[in-house]
Amino acid sequence: MAADGVGTGAAARPESIAPTDAGPTSAWVTGTVFYRQRVALPPETIVTVRLVDVSRADAAAIVLAEKALATQGRQVPIPFELSYDAARIDPRFAYQIEARINHGDELLFISTGSFPVITRGNPATIAVRVDQVR
């Protein structure tokens, strides 16, 4: 993980599904990652969840927090708790949760919908649906 607590994508070290301690201005987004297909996840699967700022039109989302979770044989729904720096949240901006499920270097599932959180009346607890990559 980088010094600011944000993972570096595929290279992020998986953490356990249990929450970790956070700093004094930390807040949490919690929820589950799920899919509708009736298929089991292979062993050693990694679920990556990111909190992103999607306020800027025609620009890449800014990643505010990221966590890679080793499923350790668990199946969906996979719970997550993602800590972020509450001081970086602007109530005028829009934030979303993105999720993906990888087995090694193979992308199995990815969120394709919009999952808004935190501001503009959106919750801090959410169920994030991921779709199978074909």
Tab-separated table of N, CA and C in Angstrom:
chain	number	residue	atom	x	y	z
A	1	MET	N	0.831	-1.186	0.000
A	1	MET	CA	0.000	0.000	0.000
A	1	MET	C	0.870	1.242	0.000
A	2	ALA	N	0.353	2.292	-0.595
A	2	ALA	CA	1.077	3.546	-0.633
A	2	ALA	C	1.032	4.205	0.735
A	3	ALA	N	1.872	5.213	0.927
A	3	ALA	CA	1.959	5.886	2.230
A	3	ALA	C	0.641	6.522	2.635
A	4	ASP	N	-0.208	6.883	1.656
A	4	ASP	CA	-1.475	7.518	2.002
A	4	ASP	C	-2.573	6.514	2.314
A	5	GLY	N	-2.218	5.203	2.357
A	5	GLY	CA	-3.193	4.185	2.713
A	5	GLY	C	-4.007	3.695	1.539
A	6	VAL	N	-3.725	4.182	0.332
A	6	VAL	CA	-4.456	3.766	-0.842
A	6	VAL	C	-3.657	2.685	-1.534
A	7	GLY	N	-4.306	1.587	-1.850
A	7	GLY	CA	-3.637	0.500	-2.537
A	7	GLY	C	-3.249	0.890	-3.948
A	8	THR	N	-2.506	0.028	-4.575
A	8	THR	CA	-2.016	0.335	-5.914
A	8	THR	C	-2.602	-0.598	-6.956
A	9	GLY	N	-3.878	-0.879	-6.868
A	9	GLY	CA	-4.527	-1.700	-7.876
A	9	GLY	C	-4.202	-3.162	-7.702
A	10	ALA	N	-3.856	-3.827	-8.833
A	10	ALA	CA	-3.609	-5.261	-8.811
A	10	ALA	C	-2.469	-5.632	-7.873
A	11	ALA	N	-1.563	-4.699	-7.620
A	11	ALA	CA	-0.432	-4.989	-6.753
A	11	ALA	C	-0.767	-4.836	-5.274
A	12	ALA	N	-1.976	-4.380	-4.959
A	12	ALA	CA	-2.351	-4.197	-3.560
A	12	ALA	C	-2.347	-5.541	-2.852
A	13	ARG	N	-1.774	-5.581	-1.663
A	13	ARG	CA	-1.707	-6.813	-0.893
A	13	ARG	C	-3.075	-7.115	-0.305
A	14	PRO	N	-3.590	-8.319	-0.505
A	14	PRO	CA	-4.902	-8.649	0.063
A	14	PRO	C	-4.887	-8.571	1.579
A	15	GLU	N	-5.987	-8.104	2.121
A	15	GLU	CA	-6.157	-8.030	3.567
A	15	GLU	C	-7.259	-8.997	3.946
A	16	SER	N	-7.360	-9.280	5.208
A	16	SER	CA	-8.461	-10.114	5.653
A	16	SER	C	-9.751	-9.316	5.514
A	17	ILE	N	-10.856	-9.999	5.604
A	17	ILE	CA	-12.146	-9.338	5.453
A	17	ILE	C	-12.500	-8.526	6.703
A	18	ALA	N	-11.832	-8.759	7.803
A	18	ALA	CA	-12.102	-8.017	9.036
A	18	ALA	C	-11.650	-6.562	8.894
A	19	PRO	N	-12.326	-5.615	9.574
A	19	PRO	CA	-11.928	-4.217	9.494
A	19	PRO	C	-10.583	-3.979	10.169
A	20	THR	N	-9.952	-2.880	9.792
A	20	THR	CA	-8.684	-2.496	10.397
A	20	THR	C	-8.855	-1.154	11.097
A	21	ASP	N	-7.925	-0.811	11.980
A	21	ASP	CA	-7.978	0.476	12.660
A	21	ASP	C	-7.713	1.586	11.660
A	22	ALA	N	-8.269	2.752	11.904
A	22	ALA	CA	-8.104	3.887	11.007
A	22	ALA	C	-7.738	5.115	11.830
A	23	GLY	N	-7.339	6.172	11.137
A	23	GLY	CA	-6.920	7.409	11.790
A	23	GLY	C	-8.075	8.220	12.338
A	24	PRO	N	-7.768	9.384	12.953
A	24	PRO	CA	-8.768	10.188	13.648
A	24	PRO	C	-9.826	10.809	12.736
A	25	THR	N	-9.541	11.054	11.461
A	25	THR	CA	-10.561	11.624	10.578
A	25	THR	C	-11.151	10.565	9.658
A	26	SER	N	-10.993	9.310	10.033
A	26	SER	CA	-11.477	8.232	9.189
A	26	SER	C	-12.972	8.032	9.332
A	27	ALA	N	-13.555	7.619	8.233
A	27	ALA	CA	-14.951	7.214	8.189
A	27	ALA	C	-14.981	5.913	7.389
A	28	TRP	N	-16.148	5.293	7.321
A	28	TRP	CA	-16.249	3.990	6.684
A	28	TRP	C	-17.378	3.945	5.679
A	29	VAL	N	-17.147	3.216	4.599
A	29	VAL	CA	-18.202	2.757	3.709
A	29	VAL	C	-18.210	1.250	3.883
A	30	THR	N	-19.384	0.697	4.122
A	30	THR	CA	-19.508	-0.740	4.333
A	30	THR	C	-20.506	-1.318	3.342
A	31	GLY	N	-20.458	-2.612	3.188
A	31	GLY	CA	-21.428	-3.245	2.310
A	31	GLY	C	-21.025	-4.644	1.926
A	32	THR	N	-21.561	-5.080	0.793
A	32	THR	CA	-21.263	-6.395	0.258
A	32	THR	C	-21.043	-6.283	-1.243
A	33	VAL	N	-20.269	-7.222	-1.755
A	33	VAL	CA	-20.077	-7.386	-3.195
A	33	VAL	C	-20.739	-8.710	-3.555
A	34	PHE	N	-21.587	-8.689	-4.599
A	34	PHE	CA	-22.303	-9.906	-4.982
A	34	PHE	C	-22.449	-9.978	-6.500
A	35	TYR	N	-22.822	-11.145	-6.983
A	35	TYR	CA	-23.184	-11.324	-8.387
A	35	TYR	C	-24.353	-12.275	-8.455
A	36	ARG	N	-25.032	-12.302	-9.604
A	36	ARG	CA	-26.247	-13.106	-9.745
A	36	ARG	C	-26.021	-14.492	-10.328
A	37	GLN	N	-24.895	-14.713	-10.982
A	37	GLN	CA	-24.625	-16.009	-11.590
A	37	GLN	C	-24.513	-17.081	-10.507
A	38	ARG	N	-24.922	-18.278	-10.852
A	38	ARG	CA	-24.814	-19.403	-9.917
A	38	ARG	C	-23.508	-20.137	-10.211
A	39	VAL	N	-22.425	-19.506	-9.776
A	39	VAL	CA	-21.105	-20.068	-9.990
A	39	VAL	C	-20.271	-19.770	-8.751
A	40	ALA	N	-19.468	-20.753	-8.331
A	40	ALA	CA	-18.631	-20.566	-7.148
A	40	ALA	C	-17.334	-19.868	-7.533
A	41	LEU	N	-16.840	-19.055	-6.613
A	41	LEU	CA	-15.539	-18.424	-6.814
A	41	LEU	C	-14.443	-19.458	-6.599
A	42	PRO	N	-13.402	-19.434	-7.434
A	42	PRO	CA	-12.281	-20.349	-7.207
A	42	PRO	C	-11.507	-19.957	-5.949
A	43	PRO	N	-10.710	-20.877	-5.417
A	43	PRO	CA	-9.881	-20.538	-4.250
A	43	PRO	C	-8.922	-19.404	-4.585
A	44	GLU	N	-8.476	-18.712	-3.561
A	44	GLU	CA	-7.489	-17.634	-3.695
A	44	GLU	C	-7.967	-16.478	-4.569
A	45	THR	N	-9.260	-16.198	-4.509
A	45	THR	CA	-9.839	-15.083	-5.249
A	45	THR	C	-9.666	-13.797	-4.449
A	46	ILE	N	-9.467	-12.681	-5.153
A	46	ILE	CA	-9.287	-11.380	-4.519
A	46	ILE	C	-10.429	-10.460	-4.948
A	47	VAL	N	-11.090	-9.834	-3.965
A	47	VAL	CA	-12.108	-8.816	-4.222
A	47	VAL	C	-11.468	-7.466	-3.921
A	48	THR	N	-11.499	-6.568	-4.889
A	48	THR	CA	-10.950	-5.225	-4.701
A	48	THR	C	-12.104	-4.224	-4.731
A	49	VAL	N	-12.159	-3.400	-3.706
A	49	VAL	CA	-13.208	-2.388	-3.573
A	49	VAL	C	-12.531	-1.026	-3.520
A	50	ARG	N	-13.076	-0.059	-4.282
A	50	ARG	CA	-12.499	1.294	-4.313
A	50	ARG	C	-13.584	2.340	-4.107
A	51	LEU	N	-13.246	3.370	-3.353
A	51	LEU	CA	-14.075	4.563	-3.225
A	51	LEU	C	-13.494	5.595	-4.172
A	52	VAL	N	-14.303	6.094	-5.107
A	52	VAL	CA	-13.801	7.029	-6.105
A	52	VAL	C	-14.649	8.298	-6.153
A	53	ASP	N	-13.988	9.404	-6.457
A	53	ASP	CA	-14.637	10.696	-6.690
A	53	ASP	C	-14.933	10.761	-8.179
A	54	VAL	N	-16.211	10.835	-8.526
A	54	VAL	CA	-16.628	10.854	-9.932
A	54	VAL	C	-17.236	12.202	-10.314
A	55	SER	N	-16.833	13.256	-9.627
A	55	SER	CA	-17.424	14.581	-9.811
A	55	SER	C	-17.010	15.277	-11.099
A	56	ARG	N	-15.812	14.993	-11.575
A	56	ARG	CA	-15.300	15.708	-12.742
A	56	ARG	C	-15.791	15.057	-14.029
A	57	ALA	N	-16.511	15.806	-14.832
A	57	ALA	CA	-17.006	15.295	-16.108
A	57	ALA	C	-15.836	15.088	-17.060
A	58	ASP	N	-15.915	14.041	-17.851
A	58	ASP	CA	-14.896	13.749	-18.866
A	58	ASP	C	-13.494	13.634	-18.294
A	59	ALA	N	-13.381	13.150	-17.081
A	59	ALA	CA	-12.072	12.952	-16.456
A	59	ALA	C	-12.087	11.634	-15.699
A	60	ALA	N	-10.930	11.065	-15.520
A	60	ALA	CA	-10.823	9.817	-14.772
A	60	ALA	C	-11.230	10.039	-13.320
A	61	ALA	N	-11.834	9.024	-12.730
A	61	ALA	CA	-12.220	9.094	-11.320
A	61	ALA	C	-10.967	9.145	-10.453
A	62	ILE	N	-11.074	9.843	-9.331
A	62	ILE	CA	-9.978	9.939	-8.372
A	62	ILE	C	-10.214	8.898	-7.287
A	63	VAL	N	-9.253	8.026	-7.076
A	63	VAL	CA	-9.374	6.977	-6.060
A	63	VAL	C	-9.036	7.566	-4.692
A	64	LEU	N	-10.003	7.501	-3.764
A	64	LEU	CA	-9.805	8.000	-2.400
A	64	LEU	C	-9.413	6.892	-1.434
A	65	ALA	N	-9.846	5.683	-1.721
A	65	ALA	CA	-9.515	4.548	-0.856
A	65	ALA	C	-9.673	3.269	-1.657
A	66	GLU	N	-8.880	2.278	-1.309
A	66	GLU	CA	-8.937	0.987	-1.989
A	66	GLU	C	-8.529	-0.102	-1.014
A	67	LYS	N	-9.199	-1.249	-1.127
A	67	LYS	CA	-8.844	-2.388	-0.284
A	67	LYS	C	-9.004	-3.658	-1.103
A	68	ALA	N	-7.996	-4.508	-1.033
A	68	ALA	CA	-8.044	-5.820	-1.666
A	68	ALA	C	-8.288	-6.851	-0.574
A	69	LEU	N	-9.313	-7.674	-0.765
A	69	LEU	CA	-9.718	-8.655	0.240
A	69	LEU	C	-9.540	-10.072	-0.289
A	70	ALA	N	-8.805	-10.888	0.418
A	70	ALA	CA	-8.703	-12.310	0.078
A	70	ALA	C	-9.983	-12.994	0.541
A	71	THR	N	-10.664	-13.682	-0.366
A	71	THR	CA	-11.936	-14.315	0.006
A	71	THR	C	-11.739	-15.526	0.908
A	72	GLN	N	-10.569	-16.145	0.859
A	72	GLN	CA	-10.250	-17.285	1.721
A	72	GLN	C	-11.331	-18.359	1.664
A	73	GLY	N	-11.818	-18.641	0.438
A	73	GLY	CA	-12.830	-19.670	0.238
A	73	GLY	C	-14.264	-19.207	0.426
A	74	ARG	N	-14.473	-17.988	0.914
A	74	ARG	CA	-15.837	-17.490	1.090
A	74	ARG	C	-16.469	-17.222	-0.257
A	75	GLN	N	-17.766	-17.278	-0.295
A	75	GLN	CA	-18.531	-17.022	-1.510
A	75	GLN	C	-19.364	-15.761	-1.321
A	76	VAL	N	-19.931	-15.266	-2.411
A	76	VAL	CA	-20.741	-14.054	-2.341
A	76	VAL	C	-22.000	-14.321	-1.537
A	77	PRO	N	-22.491	-13.293	-0.870
A	77	PRO	CA	-21.984	-11.916	-0.837
A	77	PRO	C	-20.741	-11.801	0.055
A	78	ILE	N	-19.782	-11.022	-0.422
A	78	ILE	CA	-18.534	-10.789	0.309
A	78	ILE	C	-18.651	-9.446	1.021
A	79	PRO	N	-18.563	-9.424	2.352
A	79	PRO	CA	-18.664	-8.148	3.077
A	79	PRO	C	-17.366	-7.351	2.962
A	80	PHE	N	-17.504	-6.020	3.014
A	80	PHE	CA	-16.318	-5.163	3.026
A	80	PHE	C	-16.542	-3.971	3.945
A	81	GLU	N	-15.459	-3.459	4.470
A	81	GLU	CA	-15.420	-2.207	5.221
A	81	GLU	C	-14.231	-1.441	4.678
A	82	LEU	N	-14.500	-0.283	4.113
A	82	LEU	CA	-13.475	0.515	3.463
A	82	LEU	C	-13.340	1.836	4.205
A	83	SER	N	-12.163	2.075	4.783
A	83	SER	CA	-11.968	3.339	5.495
A	83	SER	C	-11.455	4.391	4.526
A	84	TYR	N	-11.853	5.632	4.784
A	84	TYR	CA	-11.403	6.758	3.966
A	84	TYR	C	-11.225	7.964	4.858
A	85	ASP	N	-10.504	8.949	4.367
A	85	ASP	CA	-10.258	10.186	5.101
A	85	ASP	C	-11.460	11.107	4.909
A	86	ALA	N	-12.247	11.271	5.945
A	86	ALA	CA	-13.463	12.087	5.865
A	86	ALA	C	-13.159	13.536	5.506
A	87	ALA	N	-11.957	14.011	5.813
A	87	ALA	CA	-11.581	15.389	5.493
A	87	ALA	C	-11.463	15.607	3.985
A	88	ARG	N	-11.340	14.524	3.204
A	88	ARG	CA	-11.224	14.648	1.745
A	88	ARG	C	-12.575	14.650	1.039
A	89	ILE	N	-13.659	14.505	1.795
A	89	ILE	CA	-14.996	14.442	1.207
A	89	ILE	C	-15.596	15.839	1.146
A	90	ASP	N	-16.043	16.232	-0.037
A	90	ASP	CA	-16.722	17.509	-0.250
A	90	ASP	C	-18.194	17.196	-0.489
A	91	PRO	N	-19.109	17.717	0.324
A	91	PRO	CA	-20.526	17.373	0.186
A	91	PRO	C	-21.116	17.757	-1.168
A	92	ARG	N	-20.453	18.626	-1.910
A	92	ARG	CA	-20.930	19.020	-3.243
A	92	ARG	C	-20.567	17.998	-4.311
A	93	PHE	N	-19.638	17.097	-4.011
A	93	PHE	CA	-19.116	16.167	-5.005
A	93	PHE	C	-19.849	14.828	-4.951
A	94	ALA	N	-19.610	13.994	-5.969
A	94	ALA	CA	-20.244	12.677	-6.080
A	94	ALA	C	-19.189	11.593	-5.913
A	95	TYR	N	-19.538	10.568	-5.130
A	95	TYR	CA	-18.625	9.467	-4.842
A	95	TYR	C	-19.328	8.147	-5.134
A	96	GLN	N	-18.547	7.167	-5.576
A	96	GLN	CA	-19.090	5.848	-5.893
A	96	GLN	C	-18.154	4.758	-5.398
A	97	ILE	N	-18.726	3.568	-5.285
A	97	ILE	CA	-17.940	2.377	-4.983
A	97	ILE	C	-17.803	1.585	-6.281
A	98	GLU	N	-16.581	1.137	-6.547
A	98	GLU	CA	-16.295	0.244	-7.657
A	98	GLU	C	-15.750	-1.052	-7.064
A	99	ALA	N	-16.039	-2.165	-7.724
A	99	ALA	CA	-15.541	-3.454	-7.230
A	99	ALA	C	-15.156	-4.347	-8.396
A	100	ARG	N	-14.228	-5.226	-8.108
A	100	ARG	CA	-13.805	-6.228	-9.098
A	100	ARG	C	-13.390	-7.484	-8.351
A	101	ILE	N	-13.501	-8.608	-9.036
A	101	ILE	CA	-13.078	-9.887	-8.479
A	101	ILE	C	-12.081	-10.504	-9.445
A	102	ASN	N	-10.894	-10.806	-8.923
A	102	ASN	CA	-9.830	-11.398	-9.723
A	102	ASN	C	-9.416	-12.745	-9.150
A	103	HIS	N	-8.990	-13.624	-10.037
A	103	HIS	CA	-8.333	-14.870	-9.647
A	103	HIS	C	-6.965	-14.823	-10.310
A	104	GLY	N	-5.955	-14.490	-9.524
A	104	GLY	CA	-4.634	-14.237	-10.098
A	104	GLY	C	-4.711	-13.003	-10.990
A	105	ASP	N	-4.216	-13.129	-12.205
A	105	ASP	CA	-4.267	-12.017	-13.157
A	105	ASP	C	-5.553	-11.992	-13.967
A	106	GLU	N	-6.433	-12.959	-13.749
A	106	GLU	CA	-7.670	-13.052	-14.532
A	106	GLU	C	-8.812	-12.281	-13.852
A	107	LEU	N	-9.375	-11.319	-14.583
A	107	LEU	CA	-10.538	-10.577	-14.102
A	107	LEU	C	-11.777	-11.425	-14.336
A	108	LEU	N	-12.487	-11.759	-13.244
A	108	LEU	CA	-13.680	-12.590	-13.336
A	108	LEU	C	-14.962	-11.766	-13.357
A	109	PHE	N	-15.041	-10.754	-12.479
A	109	PHE	CA	-16.233	-9.929	-12.337
A	109	PHE	C	-15.808	-8.482	-12.136
A	110	ILE	N	-16.666	-7.544	-12.587
A	110	ILE	CA	-16.400	-6.120	-12.395
A	110	ILE	C	-17.727	-5.380	-12.271
A	111	SER	N	-17.742	-4.320	-11.468
A	111	SER	CA	-18.959	-3.506	-11.359
A	111	SER	C	-19.104	-2.680	-12.637
A	112	THR	N	-20.301	-2.709	-13.200
A	112	THR	CA	-20.563	-1.957	-14.423
A	112	THR	C	-21.636	-0.906	-14.209
A	113	GLY	N	-22.297	-0.940	-13.074
A	113	GLY	CA	-23.337	0.035	-12.764
A	113	GLY	C	-22.799	1.151	-11.894
A	114	SER	N	-23.689	2.038	-11.510
A	114	SER	CA	-23.345	3.161	-10.639
A	114	SER	C	-23.781	2.828	-9.210
A	115	PHE	N	-22.848	2.967	-8.269
A	115	PHE	CA	-23.123	2.662	-6.864
A	115	PHE	C	-22.717	3.857	-6.007
A	116	PRO	N	-23.555	4.924	-6.027
A	116	PRO	CA	-23.218	6.160	-5.300
A	116	PRO	C	-23.296	5.981	-3.788
A	117	VAL	N	-22.383	6.683	-3.085
A	117	VAL	CA	-22.315	6.617	-1.628
A	117	VAL	C	-21.995	7.987	-1.045
A	118	ILE	N	-22.216	8.123	0.235
A	118	ILE	CA	-21.779	9.182	1.147
A	118	ILE	C	-22.518	10.510	0.986
A	119	THR	N	-22.418	11.177	-0.162
A	119	THR	CA	-22.985	12.518	-0.306
A	119	THR	C	-24.277	12.493	-1.115
A	120	ARG	N	-24.932	13.655	-1.172
A	120	ARG	CA	-26.155	13.834	-1.975
A	120	ARG	C	-27.259	12.870	-1.556
A	121	GLY	N	-27.336	12.605	-0.255
A	121	GLY	CA	-28.386	11.734	0.269
A	121	GLY	C	-28.131	10.249	0.072
A	122	ASN	N	-26.945	9.873	-0.399
A	122	ASN	CA	-26.620	8.468	-0.623
A	122	ASN	C	-26.105	7.830	0.665
A	123	PRO	N	-26.291	6.521	0.804
A	123	PRO	CA	-25.917	5.831	2.038
A	123	PRO	C	-24.417	5.603	2.149
A	124	ALA	N	-23.982	5.185	3.316
A	124	ALA	CA	-22.600	4.762	3.546
A	124	ALA	C	-22.522	3.238	3.625
A	125	THR	N	-23.657	2.573	3.416
A	125	THR	CA	-23.712	1.119	3.351
A	125	THR	C	-24.399	0.739	2.048
A	126	ILE	N	-23.773	-0.174	1.285
A	126	ILE	CA	-24.278	-0.444	-0.055
A	126	ILE	C	-23.995	-1.876	-0.477
A	127	ALA	N	-24.865	-2.419	-1.324
A	127	ALA	CA	-24.634	-3.714	-1.973
A	127	ALA	C	-24.178	-3.415	-3.399
A	128	VAL	N	-23.008	-3.921	-3.758
A	128	VAL	CA	-22.414	-3.633	-5.060
A	128	VAL	C	-22.489	-4.889	-5.929
A	129	ARG	N	-23.218	-4.797	-7.036
A	129	ARG	CA	-23.325	-5.928	-7.951
A	129	ARG	C	-22.186	-5.879	-8.968
A	130	VAL	N	-21.536	-6.997	-9.166
A	130	VAL	CA	-20.500	-7.113	-10.183
A	130	VAL	C	-21.017	-8.051	-11.268
A	131	ASP	N	-20.586	-7.806	-12.494
A	131	ASP	CA	-21.012	-8.607	-13.630
A	131	ASP	C	-19.849	-9.451	-14.137
A	132	GLN	N	-20.181	-10.645	-14.617
A	132	GLN	CA	-19.156	-11.570	-15.087
A	132	GLN	C	-18.510	-11.049	-16.371
A	133	VAL	N	-17.187	-11.183	-16.442
A	133	VAL	CA	-16.442	-10.814	-17.631
A	133	VAL	C	-16.387	-12.038	-18.519
A	134	ARG	N	-16.693	-11.866	-19.772
A	134	ARG	CA	-16.728	-13.024	-20.690
A	134	ARG	C	-15.607	-12.993	-21.663
